[in-house]
Amino acid sequence: MYVNLDVGDPGKTGEMILGALRPGDVLLVKASRAVAAEAVLEYMKKKNSN
Amino acid sequence: MNDNGIGLIHPIDAAYIANVTGGALHPVSGGFGKSAETLTTDSRAASDGCIFAAIAGENFDGHDYIASAVSGGARIIIAERLPEGELPIGADVVIVDSTVRALGRLGADAIRVSGAKTVAVTGSVGKTTTKEFIAACLSSKYRVHKTDGNKNNEIGLPLTALSIGEGTEYAVFECGMSALGEIEYLSNIVKPNIGVITNIGTSHMESLGSRENIARAKLELVSGMGGRDGGGVLVINADEPLLYGVRETLDVGRVVTAALHNRAADYRAVNLRRVGNGTVFDLIYNGRVATNIEIPAIGVHNVYDALYAFAVGILCGMSEAEIRGGLRGFRGAAMRQKIYDEHGITIIEDCYNASPESMRAGIDVLISLAKERGGRPAALLGDMKELGEYSRLLHEQLGVYAARAGVKLLFTYGPRWPSPPSATGSGRKTCMSTLTSATPAKRAR
């Protein structure tokens, strides 16, 4: 699946990625000093820990 | 710029600064003649007796903060002018044509005073990691000073030079650029005993226009190396034709080549294999084979960077055992390739650099790790910047690369990424196969 996401909503992006991934998957997060990518990761970590 | 004050290798006074920089003591100077042991470009970090260098930046002009720096204790000011009506009573003032250039001259002087041998690293991708590998390697034998983070420009590099400590045997600098002439400037500050060019990529296509021009810019590194009789050694990537093809024309004492593929290279890594979160490889060099060299990092790109460090270690008189120990002690710079598990999902976090080359390297690591762990490879990729007119094509090509490599889930964000070619409706999803079936070449027609 290829998804081109709109910028600006880490929560929405994080939800979409979490919804698509399953245990065992490997996720590469690669960006240029990008706050957005880090925000998405932070959202995913928080969501997973709840 | 918040440099928090840099400790200088020896105390210097205003007259010394004027002499080194070609500046002039301003008549309002206090004439104290006091020496300073620290320097800052951030007025907020000014401390008692320090030098404040006023830099006119894009967002702030240090000249507006001279009075503040003096209030904070600065006793020597380096500036291009003094603000009207605010004379810095109590400080000596050196007026220079360009504060940035003055820092460059002071940096070059600090290197000279230290007596340290210098290594300078440039290239499109992997500069910081290579610098860290080299520093880790040399540190197992020598006292080493290195660029902090990626302070690799016309301000950061001189500040790195100015902070060289007494007794430093090797100083390792990272040289960055965005236009022709910038590496030449930095190289003439460092005057590298050893230069390293990691590769030629596509970063800065916007300003340089072609890979050939990018290669020209990187090769400016030899300008400070003293010519063919100067004894300088340039280490290059022998798998890059734009570097390997010109090796015999370069105005430098000696060229050493490193590669994974070019069998004629002086240093060639072979038999790469993953071990945990590290890589092991064998190395053919100088007519011998060194087996089982370990580095605590994954990916072919990291092997290249370690290879340059190995070559530098040999050039600096280190034994194979010392180099091996140094490489094992490598610690990646902040924000680069962290691998961890998060509730059953393995995450490879690398939020520092995003060029087509580093993206492909990241995807290669992803595929390798996913195969090993039996999970699906997924990627969240941000925009790649400064690619100029090639931006859309290079983003599309990377999508194709990801699809062909076997990435099952690809999430992209940022305005430079194209919408999925056959996508409709909200969310703009499509199958990975559409990326490969609708290649950039076909769509460009």
Coordinates of C-alpha atoms in Angstrom, one line a residue:
Chain A
M1 CA 0.0 0.0 0.0
Y2 CA 1.2 3.5 -0.9
V3 CA -0.2 6.4 1.0
N4 CA 0.7 10.0 0.4
L5 CA -0.3 11.8 3.6
D6 CA -1.2 15.4 4.1
V7 CA 1.3 17.2 6.4
G8 CA 0.4 18.6 9.7
D9 CA -1.5 16.1 11.7
P10 CA 0.8 13.7 13.5
G11 CA -2.2 12.0 15.2
K12 CA -4.0 11.2 12.0
T13 CA -0.8 10.0 10.4
G14 CA 0.1 8.0 13.4
E15 CA -3.3 6.4 13.5
M16 CA -3.1 5.5 9.9
I17 CA 0.3 3.9 10.3
L18 CA -0.7 2.0 13.5
G19 CA -3.8 0.8 11.8
A20 CA -1.8 -0.7 8.9
L21 CA 1.1 -2.2 10.9
R22 CA 1.0 -5.5 12.8
P23 CA 3.4 -7.0 15.3
G24 CA 6.6 -8.2 13.6
D25 CA 6.6 -5.5 11.0
V26 CA 9.6 -3.3 10.6
L27 CA 9.1 0.4 10.1
L28 CA 11.7 2.8 8.7
V29 CA 11.1 6.4 9.6
K30 CA 13.4 8.6 7.5
A31 CA 13.2 12.3 7.1
S32 CA 15.4 15.4 7.2
R33 CA 15.5 16.7 10.7
A34 CA 11.8 16.6 10.4
V35 CA 9.6 17.5 13.3
A36 CA 6.6 15.9 11.6
A37 CA 8.2 12.5 11.5
E38 CA 9.3 12.7 15.1
A39 CA 5.8 13.9 16.2
V40 CA 4.3 10.9 14.4
L41 CA 6.7 8.6 16.2
E42 CA 5.9 10.2 19.6
Y43 CA 2.2 9.8 18.9
M44 CA 2.6 6.2 18.0
K45 CA 4.7 5.5 21.2
K46 CA 2.2 7.2 23.4
K47 CA -0.7 5.5 21.8
N48 CA 1.0 2.1 22.1
S49 CA 1.8 2.6 25.8
N50 CA -1.9 3.4 26.7
Chain B
M1 CA 24.0 30.9 17.1
N2 CA 24.3 29.6 20.6
D3 CA 27.9 28.3 21.0
N4 CA 27.9 28.8 24.8
G5 CA 31.4 30.1 24.7
I6 CA 34.4 28.4 23.3
G7 CA 37.6 27.8 25.3
L8 CA 40.6 29.0 23.3
I9 CA 43.9 27.1 23.0
H10 CA 45.8 30.1 24.2
P11 CA 44.8 33.6 25.6
I12 CA 44.7 36.2 22.9
D13 CA 44.3 40.0 23.1
A14 CA 42.8 42.5 20.7
A15 CA 46.1 43.4 19.1
Y16 CA 46.7 39.7 18.4
I17 CA 43.3 39.4 16.8
A18 CA 43.8 42.5 14.7
N19 CA 47.1 41.1 13.5
V20 CA 45.7 37.6 12.6
T21 CA 42.5 38.9 11.0
G22 CA 43.9 42.0 9.3
G23 CA 41.5 44.1 11.3
A24 CA 42.0 47.4 13.0
L25 CA 41.7 48.4 16.6
H26 CA 38.8 50.9 16.8
P27 CA 39.5 54.3 18.5
V28 CA 36.8 53.6 21.1
S29 CA 38.8 50.6 22.3
G30 CA 39.3 50.6 26.0
G31 CA 43.0 49.9 25.4
F32 CA 42.9 47.5 28.2
G33 CA 45.1 45.0 26.3
K34 CA 43.6 42.2 28.4
S35 CA 43.7 38.7 27.0
A36 CA 40.7 36.5 26.6
E37 CA 40.4 32.8 26.9
T38 CA 36.9 32.2 25.6
L39 CA 35.0 33.4 22.6
T40 CA 31.3 33.4 21.8
T41 CA 29.0 34.5 18.9
D42 CA 26.0 34.6 21.2
S43 CA 25.7 37.7 23.4
R44 CA 23.6 35.7 25.8
A45 CA 26.5 33.4 26.4
A46 CA 29.0 36.3 27.1
S47 CA 30.9 35.7 30.2
D48 CA 33.5 37.7 32.2
G49 CA 36.5 38.6 30.0
C50 CA 35.4 36.8 26.8
I51 CA 35.5 37.7 23.2
F52 CA 32.2 38.5 21.5
A53 CA 32.2 38.1 17.7
A54 CA 29.3 40.0 16.2
I55 CA 27.9 38.2 13.1
A56 CA 25.2 39.5 10.9
G57 CA 22.9 36.5 10.3
E58 CA 19.7 36.0 8.4
N59 CA 17.5 36.4 11.5
F60 CA 19.6 38.3 13.9
D61 CA 22.4 40.8 13.6
G62 CA 25.0 40.3 16.4
H63 CA 26.0 44.0 16.0
D64 CA 22.7 44.8 17.7
Y65 CA 23.8 42.9 20.7
I66 CA 27.2 44.3 21.3
A67 CA 26.2 46.4 24.3
S68 CA 24.4 43.4 25.8
A69 CA 27.6 41.3 25.3
V70 CA 29.7 43.9 27.0
S71 CA 27.2 44.0 29.9
G72 CA 27.6 40.3 30.1
G73 CA 31.3 40.6 30.6
A74 CA 32.8 40.6 27.0
R75 CA 36.0 42.5 27.0
I76 CA 37.0 42.2 23.3
I77 CA 34.6 42.8 20.5
I78 CA 35.1 41.6 16.9
A79 CA 32.7 43.5 14.6
E80 CA 32.2 44.9 11.2
R81 CA 30.9 48.2 12.6
L82 CA 29.7 49.7 15.9
P83 CA 26.1 50.6 16.3
E84 CA 25.6 54.4 16.4
G85 CA 25.4 55.9 19.8
E86 CA 26.1 52.7 21.7
L87 CA 29.8 52.6 22.2
P88 CA 31.0 49.6 24.1
I89 CA 32.7 51.3 26.9
G90 CA 35.0 48.9 28.7
A91 CA 35.9 46.7 25.8
D92 CA 38.6 46.6 23.2
V93 CA 37.1 46.6 19.7
V94 CA 38.6 45.1 16.5
I95 CA 36.9 46.2 13.3
V96 CA 37.1 43.7 10.5
D97 CA 35.8 43.5 6.9
S98 CA 33.9 40.4 7.7
T99 CA 33.4 38.8 11.1
V100 CA 32.8 35.4 9.5
R101 CA 36.1 35.6 7.6
A102 CA 37.8 36.9 10.8
L103 CA 36.7 33.7 12.6
G104 CA 38.1 31.7 9.7
R105 CA 41.5 33.3 10.0
L106 CA 41.4 32.9 13.8
G107 CA 40.4 29.2 13.3
A108 CA 43.3 28.6 10.9
D109 CA 45.6 30.3 13.4
A110 CA 44.3 28.0 16.3
I111 CA 45.1 24.9 14.2
R112 CA 48.6 26.2 13.5
V113 CA 49.2 27.0 17.2
S114 CA 47.9 23.6 18.2
G115 CA 50.3 21.7 15.9
A116 CA 47.5 19.1 15.4
K117 CA 47.4 17.1 12.2
T118 CA 44.1 17.6 10.4
V119 CA 41.6 15.4 8.7
A120 CA 38.8 16.9 6.7
V121 CA 35.7 15.1 5.5
T122 CA 33.3 16.1 2.8
G123 CA 30.8 14.4 0.5
S124 CA 27.1 14.4 -0.3
V125 CA 26.1 11.8 2.2
G126 CA 27.8 10.3 5.3
K127 CA 30.0 13.2 6.2
T128 CA 29.0 13.2 9.9
T129 CA 29.1 9.5 10.2
T130 CA 32.5 9.2 8.5
K131 CA 33.8 12.0 10.8
E132 CA 32.5 10.0 13.8
F133 CA 34.0 6.8 12.5
I134 CA 37.4 8.5 11.9
A135 CA 37.4 10.2 15.3
A136 CA 36.4 6.9 17.0
C137 CA 39.2 5.1 15.2
L138 CA 41.9 7.7 15.8
S139 CA 40.9 8.0 19.5
S140 CA 42.0 4.5 20.3
K141 CA 45.6 5.8 19.9
Y142 CA 45.7 9.6 19.7
R143 CA 44.2 12.7 21.4
V144 CA 41.5 13.7 19.0
H145 CA 39.4 16.8 18.5
K146 CA 36.4 16.7 16.2
T147 CA 33.6 18.7 14.8
D148 CA 30.7 18.9 17.3
G149 CA 27.6 17.5 15.6
N150 CA 27.5 18.9 12.1
K151 CA 29.0 22.3 12.6
N152 CA 30.5 22.1 9.2
N153 CA 29.9 25.6 7.6
E154 CA 31.9 28.8 7.5
I155 CA 30.9 29.6 11.1
G156 CA 30.8 26.2 12.7
L157 CA 34.1 24.9 11.3
P158 CA 36.2 27.9 12.6
L159 CA 34.5 27.6 16.0
T160 CA 35.5 23.9 16.0
A161 CA 39.0 24.9 15.1
L162 CA 39.1 27.6 17.8
S163 CA 38.1 25.0 20.4
I164 CA 41.0 22.7 19.8
G165 CA 42.5 21.8 23.1
E166 CA 46.2 21.8 24.0
G167 CA 47.9 18.5 23.3
T168 CA 45.5 17.6 20.5
E169 CA 47.2 15.3 18.0
Y170 CA 44.5 15.0 15.4
A171 CA 41.6 17.3 14.6
V172 CA 38.8 15.9 12.5
F173 CA 36.7 18.4 10.6
E174 CA 33.5 18.0 8.6
C175 CA 33.2 20.3 5.6
G176 CA 29.7 21.1 4.3
M177 CA 28.7 23.2 1.4
S178 CA 25.8 24.4 -0.7
A179 CA 27.6 26.2 -3.5
L180 CA 30.9 26.2 -5.4
G181 CA 33.8 27.8 -3.5
E182 CA 32.6 26.9 0.0
I183 CA 34.7 23.8 0.4
E184 CA 37.7 25.6 -1.0
Y185 CA 37.3 28.2 1.7
L186 CA 37.0 25.6 4.5
S187 CA 39.9 23.6 3.1
N188 CA 42.2 26.6 3.3
I189 CA 41.3 27.0 6.9
V190 CA 41.9 23.4 7.8
K191 CA 44.8 22.7 5.4
P192 CA 44.1 19.0 5.7
N193 CA 46.9 16.5 6.0
I194 CA 44.2 13.9 5.0
G195 CA 41.1 14.7 3.1
V196 CA 38.1 12.3 2.6
I197 CA 35.4 12.5 0.0
T198 CA 32.7 10.0 0.8
N199 CA 30.6 10.2 -2.4
I200 CA 28.8 12.4 -4.9
G201 CA 25.1 12.4 -4.6
T202 CA 22.2 14.7 -5.6
S203 CA 21.9 17.0 -2.6
H204 CA 22.2 20.6 -3.6
M205 CA 21.2 19.9 -7.2
E206 CA 19.1 23.0 -6.8
S207 CA 22.1 25.3 -6.5
L208 CA 24.7 23.3 -8.4
G209 CA 22.6 22.0 -11.3
S210 CA 24.4 18.7 -12.0
R211 CA 26.3 15.9 -10.3
E212 CA 29.4 16.9 -12.2
N213 CA 29.2 20.3 -10.5
I214 CA 28.6 18.7 -7.2
A215 CA 31.8 16.6 -7.7
R216 CA 33.7 19.8 -8.6
A217 CA 32.5 21.4 -5.4
K218 CA 33.6 18.4 -3.3
L219 CA 37.0 18.2 -5.0
E220 CA 37.8 21.7 -3.9
L221 CA 38.9 19.9 -0.7
V222 CA 42.3 19.5 -2.3
S223 CA 42.8 23.2 -2.6
G224 CA 44.1 23.5 1.0
M225 CA 46.2 20.3 0.8
G226 CA 49.4 21.8 -0.5
G227 CA 49.5 20.5 -4.0
R228 CA 51.4 17.5 -5.4
D229 CA 54.5 18.2 -3.3
G230 CA 52.6 19.0 -0.1
G231 CA 52.3 15.5 1.2
G232 CA 48.5 15.6 1.6
V233 CA 46.6 12.4 1.0
L234 CA 43.1 12.3 -0.4
V235 CA 40.9 9.3 0.3
I236 CA 38.1 8.9 -2.2
N237 CA 35.2 6.5 -3.0
A238 CA 36.5 4.4 -5.9
D239 CA 33.0 3.2 -6.8
E240 CA 32.1 6.7 -7.8
P241 CA 33.2 7.4 -11.4
L242 CA 33.1 11.2 -10.9
L243 CA 35.8 10.8 -8.2
Y244 CA 37.7 7.7 -9.4
G245 CA 37.9 9.0 -13.0
V246 CA 39.8 12.1 -12.1
R247 CA 42.1 10.7 -9.4
E248 CA 45.2 11.1 -11.5
T249 CA 44.5 14.7 -12.3
L250 CA 44.1 15.9 -8.8
D251 CA 46.6 18.4 -7.4
V252 CA 47.4 16.5 -4.3
G253 CA 50.3 14.5 -2.9
R254 CA 48.6 11.1 -3.1
V255 CA 45.2 9.6 -3.7
V256 CA 44.0 6.5 -1.8
T257 CA 40.9 4.7 -3.0
A258 CA 38.3 2.7 -1.1
A259 CA 35.4 0.7 -2.5
L260 CA 33.0 -2.2 -2.2
H261 CA 32.9 -2.9 -5.9
N262 CA 35.9 -1.5 -7.6
R263 CA 38.5 -4.3 -7.5
A264 CA 41.3 -1.9 -8.2
A265 CA 40.7 0.1 -5.0
D266 CA 43.4 0.3 -2.4
Y267 CA 40.9 -0.7 0.3
R268 CA 38.0 -3.0 -0.6
A269 CA 35.4 -4.4 1.8
V270 CA 34.0 -7.8 0.9
N271 CA 31.8 -10.5 2.5
L272 CA 29.5 -8.1 4.3
R273 CA 27.2 -9.8 6.8
R274 CA 24.8 -8.6 9.5
V275 CA 25.4 -9.6 13.1
G276 CA 22.7 -8.4 15.4
N277 CA 22.5 -4.6 15.1
G278 CA 26.0 -4.5 13.6
T279 CA 27.9 -5.4 10.4
V280 CA 30.9 -7.6 9.9
F281 CA 33.1 -7.5 6.8
D282 CA 36.5 -8.6 5.5
L283 CA 38.9 -6.1 4.1
I284 CA 41.5 -6.4 1.3
Y285 CA 44.2 -3.8 1.5
N286 CA 47.9 -3.4 0.9
G287 CA 48.1 -7.0 -0.4
R288 CA 46.6 -8.5 2.7
V289 CA 43.2 -9.5 4.1
A290 CA 41.8 -8.4 7.4
T291 CA 38.9 -10.6 8.3
N292 CA 35.9 -10.1 10.6
I293 CA 36.0 -6.3 11.0
E294 CA 33.1 -5.3 13.2
I295 CA 31.2 -2.1 13.2
P296 CA 28.2 -1.3 15.5
A297 CA 26.0 -0.1 12.6
I298 CA 23.9 -1.6 9.8
G299 CA 23.9 -0.9 6.2
V300 CA 26.3 -0.8 3.2
H301 CA 26.6 3.0 3.6
N302 CA 28.0 2.6 7.0
V303 CA 30.6 0.1 5.7
Y304 CA 31.8 2.7 3.2
D305 CA 32.2 5.2 6.1
A306 CA 34.1 2.7 8.2
L307 CA 36.3 1.9 5.3
Y308 CA 37.4 5.5 5.0
A309 CA 38.2 5.5 8.7
F310 CA 40.2 2.3 8.4
A311 CA 42.2 3.9 5.6
V312 CA 42.8 7.1 7.6
G313 CA 43.9 5.0 10.6
I314 CA 46.5 3.2 8.5
L315 CA 47.6 6.6 7.0
C316 CA 48.0 7.9 10.6
G317 CA 50.3 5.0 11.6
M318 CA 47.8 2.9 13.5
S319 CA 47.9 -0.9 13.8
E320 CA 45.1 -3.0 12.5
A321 CA 44.2 -4.0 16.1
E322 CA 44.1 -0.3 17.2
I323 CA 41.8 0.5 14.2
R324 CA 39.5 -2.5 15.0
G325 CA 39.2 -1.3 18.6
G326 CA 38.4 2.2 17.4
L327 CA 35.7 1.1 15.0
R328 CA 34.0 -1.0 17.6
G329 CA 33.8 2.1 19.8
F330 CA 31.9 4.0 17.1
R331 CA 28.8 5.7 18.3
G332 CA 26.5 7.2 15.7
A333 CA 25.7 10.9 15.9
A334 CA 22.4 12.0 17.4
M335 CA 19.3 11.4 15.3
R336 CA 21.0 8.8 13.1
Q337 CA 19.9 5.2 12.7
K338 CA 18.4 4.2 16.0
I339 CA 16.9 0.7 16.0
Y340 CA 14.4 -0.3 18.7
D341 CA 11.3 -2.3 19.3
E342 CA 8.0 -0.6 20.1
H343 CA 5.3 -3.0 21.1
G344 CA 6.2 -5.7 18.7
I345 CA 7.1 -3.4 15.8
T346 CA 10.8 -2.8 15.0
I347 CA 11.5 0.8 14.3
I348 CA 14.5 2.2 12.4
E349 CA 14.6 5.8 13.2
D350 CA 16.8 8.1 11.1
C351 CA 15.5 11.6 11.1
Y352 CA 18.6 13.5 10.2
N353 CA 19.3 13.5 6.5
A354 CA 16.9 12.8 3.6
S355 CA 18.6 12.8 0.3
P356 CA 17.9 10.2 -2.5
E357 CA 21.1 8.3 -1.6
S358 CA 20.5 8.2 2.1
M359 CA 16.9 7.2 1.6
R360 CA 17.9 4.3 -0.6
A361 CA 20.5 3.2 2.0
G362 CA 17.8 3.4 4.6
I363 CA 15.4 1.3 2.5
D364 CA 18.2 -1.3 2.0
V365 CA 18.6 -1.6 5.7
L366 CA 14.9 -1.9 6.2
I367 CA 14.6 -4.7 3.7
S368 CA 17.5 -6.6 5.2
L369 CA 16.2 -6.2 8.8
A370 CA 12.6 -7.2 7.8
K371 CA 13.9 -10.3 6.0
E372 CA 15.9 -11.3 9.1
R373 CA 12.9 -10.7 11.4
G374 CA 10.3 -12.1 9.2
G375 CA 8.1 -9.0 9.2
R376 CA 6.7 -6.8 6.5
P377 CA 8.9 -3.8 5.6
A378 CA 7.1 -0.5 6.0
A379 CA 8.4 3.1 5.6
L380 CA 7.4 6.6 6.6
L381 CA 9.4 9.0 4.4
G382 CA 9.5 12.7 4.5
D383 CA 10.3 15.2 1.8
M384 CA 13.7 15.5 0.2
K385 CA 14.7 19.1 -0.2
E386 CA 17.1 21.2 -2.4
L387 CA 16.7 18.9 -5.5
G388 CA 15.7 21.7 -7.8
E389 CA 14.1 20.8 -11.1
Y390 CA 14.8 17.1 -10.5
S391 CA 12.7 17.1 -7.3
R392 CA 9.6 15.4 -8.6
L393 CA 11.5 12.9 -10.7
L394 CA 13.8 11.9 -7.8
H395 CA 10.8 11.5 -5.5
E396 CA 9.1 9.3 -8.0
Q397 CA 12.2 7.3 -8.6
L398 CA 12.5 6.7 -4.9
G399 CA 9.0 5.4 -4.7
V400 CA 9.8 3.0 -7.5
Y401 CA 13.0 2.0 -5.7
A402 CA 11.0 1.3 -2.5
A403 CA 8.4 -0.8 -4.4
R404 CA 10.9 -2.8 -6.3
A405 CA 13.0 -3.4 -3.1
G406 CA 9.9 -5.0 -1.6
V407 CA 8.5 -2.3 0.8
K408 CA 5.0 -3.4 1.5
L409 CA 3.7 -0.2 3.1
L410 CA 4.9 3.2 2.1
F411 CA 3.7 6.3 3.8
T412 CA 5.0 9.6 2.4
Y413 CA 4.4 13.2 3.5
G414 CA 5.3 16.6 2.2
P415 CA 4.4 18.6 -0.9
R416 CA 7.3 17.2 -2.9
W417 CA 5.9 13.7 -3.0
P418 CA 3.6 12.9 -5.9
S419 CA 0.1 11.6 -5.2
P420 CA -0.3 8.0 -6.0
P421 CA -0.7 7.8 -9.8
S422 CA -4.0 5.9 -9.9
A423 CA -5.4 7.0 -6.5
T424 CA -8.8 8.4 -6.1
G425 CA -10.8 9.7 -3.1
S426 CA -9.6 10.7 0.3
G427 CA -6.5 9.2 1.8
R428 CA -5.0 8.8 -1.6
K429 CA -4.0 5.2 -1.2
T430 CA -2.9 2.9 -3.9
C431 CA -1.1 -0.5 -4.4
M432 CA 2.7 -0.6 -4.3
S433 CA 2.5 -2.2 -7.7
T434 CA 1.2 1.0 -9.3
L435 CA 4.5 2.6 -8.4
T436 CA 6.5 0.2 -10.5
S437 CA 4.0 -0.1 -13.3
A438 CA 3.7 3.6 -13.8
T439 CA 7.4 4.5 -13.9
P440 CA 8.5 8.1 -13.9
A441 CA 9.8 7.7 -17.4
K442 CA 6.4 6.7 -18.7
R443 CA 4.6 9.4 -16.8
A444 CA 7.1 12.0 -18.0
R445 CA 5.9 11.7 -21.6

